[in-house]
């Protein structure tokens, strides 16, 4: 098991308990990206070594004089993407950019994956591009409790993919805690992705709930292939993202 809870601050009750698995990898990322390197540092919240390096280092370029190098274990989903992680810490990359690249390192053509919170459909579309192969195999299951989210996802897919690719996606108006109910019997999943919070551009009073998300994480573990990945992007400071 690998857990990377980059959550800053004291409130992190809802994702700690379920992180118990011998075959599933976990990738937890905060959003937004305004991470401070002073005081309450990310180094206190996930298993890696951080050291300051000179400003003339070639590992990262930027205007700041404060640079960071990151060393991660080889079984980490972020291994080989350390520079990308540092770019996120320094505010140069969005959490979604990093998460998509991590998914690519795990997901294979023809895999079955789940977008547990469709939102506006950008993660769903990214997953489709990762699993679709020339023979039109691979499956993406998308869930959301808001019809507005499913409509936005459907519209994005209509604009972005052809008929054969679109057949690989199945959308459901259902809570992510019931994701196993939409899968064919004995189906194993390579990736389950959560983007916790509210629907961007939608009703901010409708948010993901810790109770159902905890259930969803348990379900995700039960349907995961060995070495699969559960990815969580969290809206830091918002009640729906803890």
Short mmCIF file of C-alpha atoms in Angstrom, two decimals:
data_model
loop_
_atom_site.label_atom_id
_atom_site.label_comp_id
_atom_site.label_asym_id
_atom_site.label_seq_id
_atom_site.Cartn_x
_atom_site.Cartn_y
_atom_site.Cartn_z
CA UNK A 1 0.00 0.00 0.00
CA UNK A 2 1.14 3.52 -0.71
CA UNK A 3 -0.64 6.54 0.72
CA UNK A 4 0.36 10.06 -0.25
CA UNK A 5 -1.89 12.35 1.83
CA UNK A 6 -0.59 15.78 0.83
CA UNK A 7 -3.40 17.43 2.76
CA UNK A 8 -2.21 20.46 4.72
CA UNK A 9 -3.87 21.30 8.01
CA UNK A 10 -5.45 19.43 10.87
CA UNK A 11 -8.57 17.98 9.27
CA UNK A 12 -7.89 14.69 7.53
CA UNK A 13 -10.25 12.23 9.23
CA UNK A 14 -12.13 10.85 6.29
CA UNK A 15 -9.43 9.23 4.19
CA UNK A 16 -7.10 7.85 6.85
CA UNK A 17 -9.06 4.80 8.02
CA UNK A 18 -9.63 3.03 4.70
CA UNK A 19 -5.97 3.13 3.62
CA UNK A 20 -5.39 -0.53 4.45
CA UNK A 21 -4.55 -2.75 1.51
CA UNK A 22 -1.76 -5.05 0.44
CA UNK A 23 -2.34 -4.83 -3.30
CA UNK A 24 -3.72 -1.37 -4.00
CA UNK A 25 -1.74 1.84 -4.43
CA UNK A 26 -3.12 5.16 -3.25
CA UNK A 27 -2.53 8.60 -4.67
CA UNK A 28 -3.99 11.51 -2.70
CA UNK A 29 -3.51 15.04 -3.95
CA UNK A 30 -4.77 18.42 -2.70
CA UNK A 31 -6.34 21.17 -4.74
CA UNK A 32 -5.71 24.09 -4.98
CA UNK A 33 -1.97 24.09 -5.21
CA UNK A 34 -0.94 26.94 -2.88
CA UNK A 35 1.41 24.78 -0.84
CA UNK A 36 3.76 26.52 1.58
CA UNK A 37 7.26 25.19 2.08
CA UNK A 38 7.57 26.90 5.46
CA UNK A 39 5.93 25.92 8.72
CA UNK A 40 3.37 23.23 8.02
CA UNK A 41 5.27 21.63 5.16
CA UNK A 42 4.18 18.79 2.86
CA UNK A 43 7.15 16.85 4.19
CA UNK A 44 5.14 16.25 7.38
CA UNK A 45 2.33 14.59 5.47
CA UNK A 46 3.75 11.99 3.12
CA UNK A 47 6.62 9.55 2.91
CA UNK A 48 9.43 11.17 0.99
CA UNK A 49 12.65 13.08 1.57
CA UNK A 50 12.85 16.77 0.80
CA UNK A 51 16.05 18.81 0.56
CA UNK A 52 16.79 22.33 -0.64
CA UNK A 53 19.08 22.59 -3.67
CA UNK A 54 20.82 25.61 -5.20
CA UNK A 55 18.94 28.02 -7.44
CA UNK A 56 21.20 27.16 -10.38
CA UNK A 57 20.06 23.55 -10.34
CA UNK A 58 18.84 22.20 -13.66
CA UNK A 59 16.14 19.95 -12.19
CA UNK A 60 13.57 22.79 -12.11
CA UNK A 61 13.52 26.24 -13.63
CA UNK A 62 11.56 29.20 -12.37
CA UNK A 63 11.65 32.65 -10.84
CA UNK A 64 11.86 31.56 -7.24
CA UNK A 65 15.21 31.05 -5.52
CA UNK A 66 13.82 28.32 -3.32
CA UNK A 67 14.01 24.91 -4.97
CA UNK A 68 13.11 21.47 -3.77
CA UNK A 69 14.28 18.02 -4.76
CA UNK A 70 12.13 14.98 -4.06
CA UNK A 71 13.21 11.39 -3.61
CA UNK A 72 10.50 8.71 -3.74
CA UNK A 73 10.53 4.92 -3.29
CA UNK A 74 10.40 2.87 -6.47
CA UNK A 75 6.96 1.46 -5.66
CA UNK A 76 5.47 4.95 -5.49
CA UNK A 77 2.99 5.92 -8.26
CA UNK A 78 5.02 9.13 -8.51
CA UNK A 79 8.40 7.43 -9.01
CA UNK A 80 10.02 8.95 -12.08
CA UNK A 81 7.72 11.99 -11.89
CA UNK A 82 9.59 13.79 -9.13
CA UNK A 83 10.18 16.96 -11.14
CA UNK A 84 6.47 17.10 -11.89
CA UNK A 85 5.67 16.78 -8.19
CA UNK A 86 8.08 19.59 -7.37
CA UNK A 87 6.44 21.77 -10.02
CA UNK A 88 3.14 21.19 -8.23
CA UNK A 89 4.63 22.05 -4.84
CA UNK A 90 5.99 25.29 -6.30
CA UNK A 91 2.62 26.14 -7.82
CA UNK A 92 3.60 25.56 -11.45
CA UNK A 93 1.37 22.56 -12.14
CA UNK A 94 -2.28 21.84 -11.39
CA UNK A 95 -3.15 18.80 -9.30
CA UNK A 96 -5.20 17.42 -12.20
CA UNK A 97 -2.19 17.61 -14.54
CA UNK A 98 -0.12 15.60 -12.10
CA UNK A 99 -2.85 13.05 -11.43
CA UNK A 100 -3.41 12.38 -15.15
CA UNK A 101 0.29 11.67 -15.65
CA UNK A 102 0.28 9.34 -12.66
CA UNK A 103 -2.70 7.49 -14.12
CA UNK A 104 -0.85 7.06 -17.41
CA UNK A 105 1.96 5.29 -15.58
CA UNK A 106 -0.50 2.69 -14.26
CA UNK A 107 -3.35 2.33 -16.77
CA UNK A 108 -2.97 0.05 -19.80
CA UNK A 109 -4.86 -0.14 -23.07
CA UNK A 110 -7.96 -2.28 -22.72
CA UNK A 111 -8.26 -1.71 -18.96
CA UNK A 112 -11.44 -1.05 -17.03
CA UNK A 113 -11.39 2.19 -15.02
CA UNK A 114 -13.88 4.21 -12.98
CA UNK A 115 -14.41 7.94 -12.70
CA UNK A 116 -16.17 8.05 -9.34
CA UNK A 117 -17.02 11.76 -9.64
CA UNK A 118 -17.60 12.74 -13.27
CA UNK A 119 -17.96 16.47 -12.71
CA UNK A 120 -17.47 18.30 -16.00
CA UNK A 121 -16.10 15.16 -17.67
CA UNK A 122 -12.44 16.08 -18.11
CA UNK A 123 -11.20 13.14 -16.04
CA UNK A 124 -13.62 10.81 -17.82
CA UNK A 125 -12.27 11.91 -21.19
CA UNK A 126 -8.66 11.54 -20.04
CA UNK A 127 -9.36 8.00 -18.85
CA UNK A 128 -10.96 7.09 -22.17
CA UNK A 129 -7.87 8.17 -24.07
CA UNK A 130 -5.76 5.97 -21.80
CA UNK A 131 -7.78 2.74 -22.12
CA UNK A 132 -9.11 2.87 -25.70
CA UNK A 133 -7.12 0.75 -28.14
CA UNK A 134 -7.34 0.14 -31.89
CA UNK A 135 -9.76 -2.75 -31.41
CA UNK A 136 -12.03 -0.51 -29.30
CA UNK A 137 -11.50 -2.41 -26.09
CA UNK A 138 -11.33 -0.90 -22.65
CA UNK A 139 -14.11 0.44 -20.47
CA UNK A 140 -14.75 3.65 -18.54
CA UNK A 141 -17.53 3.77 -15.97
CA UNK A 142 -18.52 7.25 -14.83
CA UNK A 143 -20.69 8.05 -11.84
CA UNK A 144 -22.17 11.23 -10.43
CA UNK A 145 -25.20 12.06 -8.32
CA UNK A 146 -25.87 15.28 -10.22
CA UNK A 147 -27.65 15.16 -13.56
CA UNK A 148 -25.97 18.45 -14.46
CA UNK A 149 -22.57 16.76 -14.15
CA UNK A 150 -23.59 13.83 -16.33
CA UNK A 151 -25.00 16.20 -18.94
CA UNK A 152 -21.76 18.19 -19.02
CA UNK A 153 -19.74 15.00 -19.29
CA UNK A 154 -21.92 13.73 -22.14
CA UNK A 155 -21.59 17.04 -23.98
CA UNK A 156 -17.81 17.00 -23.67
CA UNK A 157 -17.64 13.44 -24.97
CA UNK A 158 -19.90 14.29 -27.91
CA UNK A 159 -17.50 17.07 -28.89
CA UNK A 160 -14.28 15.14 -28.28
CA UNK A 161 -14.57 11.50 -29.35
CA UNK A 162 -15.98 9.40 -32.16
CA UNK A 163 -18.85 6.90 -31.97
CA UNK A 164 -16.63 3.85 -31.46
CA UNK A 165 -14.78 5.41 -28.53
CA UNK A 166 -17.97 6.73 -27.01
CA UNK A 167 -19.31 3.18 -26.80
CA UNK A 168 -16.55 2.40 -24.30
CA UNK A 169 -18.02 4.84 -21.77
CA UNK A 170 -21.01 4.14 -19.56
CA UNK A 171 -22.39 6.94 -17.37
CA UNK A 172 -24.58 6.38 -14.33
CA UNK A 173 -26.62 8.66 -12.10
CA UNK A 174 -25.52 6.86 -8.97
CA UNK A 175 -23.56 7.46 -5.78
CA UNK A 176 -19.94 6.34 -6.04
CA UNK A 177 -20.44 4.18 -2.95
CA UNK A 178 -22.42 1.86 -5.25
CA UNK A 179 -19.87 1.69 -8.07
CA UNK A 180 -19.70 -2.10 -7.85
CA UNK A 181 -23.37 -2.29 -8.85
CA UNK A 182 -22.68 -0.92 -12.33
CA UNK A 183 -19.87 -3.35 -13.16
CA UNK A 184 -20.38 -6.69 -14.89
CA UNK A 185 -19.85 -9.65 -12.56
CA UNK A 186 -16.21 -10.47 -11.70
CA UNK A 187 -14.90 -7.30 -13.37
CA UNK A 188 -11.60 -6.01 -11.98
CA UNK A 189 -10.59 -2.37 -12.21
CA UNK A 190 -7.17 -0.80 -12.77
CA UNK A 191 -7.99 2.74 -11.64
CA UNK A 192 -10.66 4.42 -9.54
CA UNK A 193 -10.40 8.21 -9.46
CA UNK A 194 -12.12 10.64 -7.11
CA UNK A 195 -12.20 14.43 -7.40
CA UNK A 196 -13.78 15.47 -4.11
CA UNK A 197 -15.60 18.73 -3.53
CA UNK A 198 -18.30 20.30 -5.67
CA UNK A 199 -19.14 20.56 -9.35
CA UNK A 200 -17.06 23.41 -10.85
CA UNK A 201 -19.47 25.96 -12.22
CA UNK A 202 -22.37 24.22 -10.50
CA UNK A 203 -24.18 24.35 -7.18
CA UNK A 204 -21.49 24.64 -4.50
CA UNK A 205 -23.90 23.54 -1.80
CA UNK A 206 -23.95 20.04 -3.31
CA UNK A 207 -20.72 18.43 -2.16
CA UNK A 208 -19.19 15.00 -1.73
CA UNK A 209 -19.93 13.51 1.69
CA UNK A 210 -17.39 11.75 3.90
CA UNK A 211 -19.76 8.91 4.79
CA UNK A 212 -20.45 7.86 1.21
CA UNK A 213 -16.86 8.52 0.12
CA UNK A 214 -15.54 6.21 2.85
CA UNK A 215 -17.89 3.49 1.62
CA UNK A 216 -16.77 4.15 -1.95
CA UNK A 217 -13.12 3.72 -1.00
CA UNK A 218 -13.87 0.36 0.59
CA UNK A 219 -15.76 -0.74 -2.52
CA UNK A 220 -12.92 0.49 -4.74
CA UNK A 221 -10.44 -1.66 -2.84
CA UNK A 222 -12.63 -4.73 -3.29
CA UNK A 223 -12.77 -4.44 -7.10
CA UNK A 224 -9.18 -3.39 -7.73
CA UNK A 225 -6.66 -5.52 -9.62
CA UNK A 226 -3.35 -6.13 -7.82
CA UNK A 227 -1.18 -3.08 -8.37
CA UNK A 228 -4.17 -0.93 -9.30
CA UNK A 229 -4.50 2.67 -8.21
CA UNK A 230 -7.02 4.68 -6.23
CA UNK A 231 -6.54 8.37 -6.97
CA UNK A 232 -8.03 11.15 -4.83
CA UNK A 233 -7.84 14.85 -5.67
CA UNK A 234 -9.06 16.89 -2.72
CA UNK A 235 -10.35 20.45 -2.61
CA UNK A 236 -8.39 21.66 0.41
CA UNK A 237 -10.29 23.97 2.73
CA UNK A 238 -13.71 23.09 1.31
CA UNK A 239 -16.13 20.96 3.38
CA UNK A 240 -16.61 18.55 0.48
CA UNK A 241 -12.90 17.91 0.22
CA UNK A 242 -12.02 18.06 3.91
#
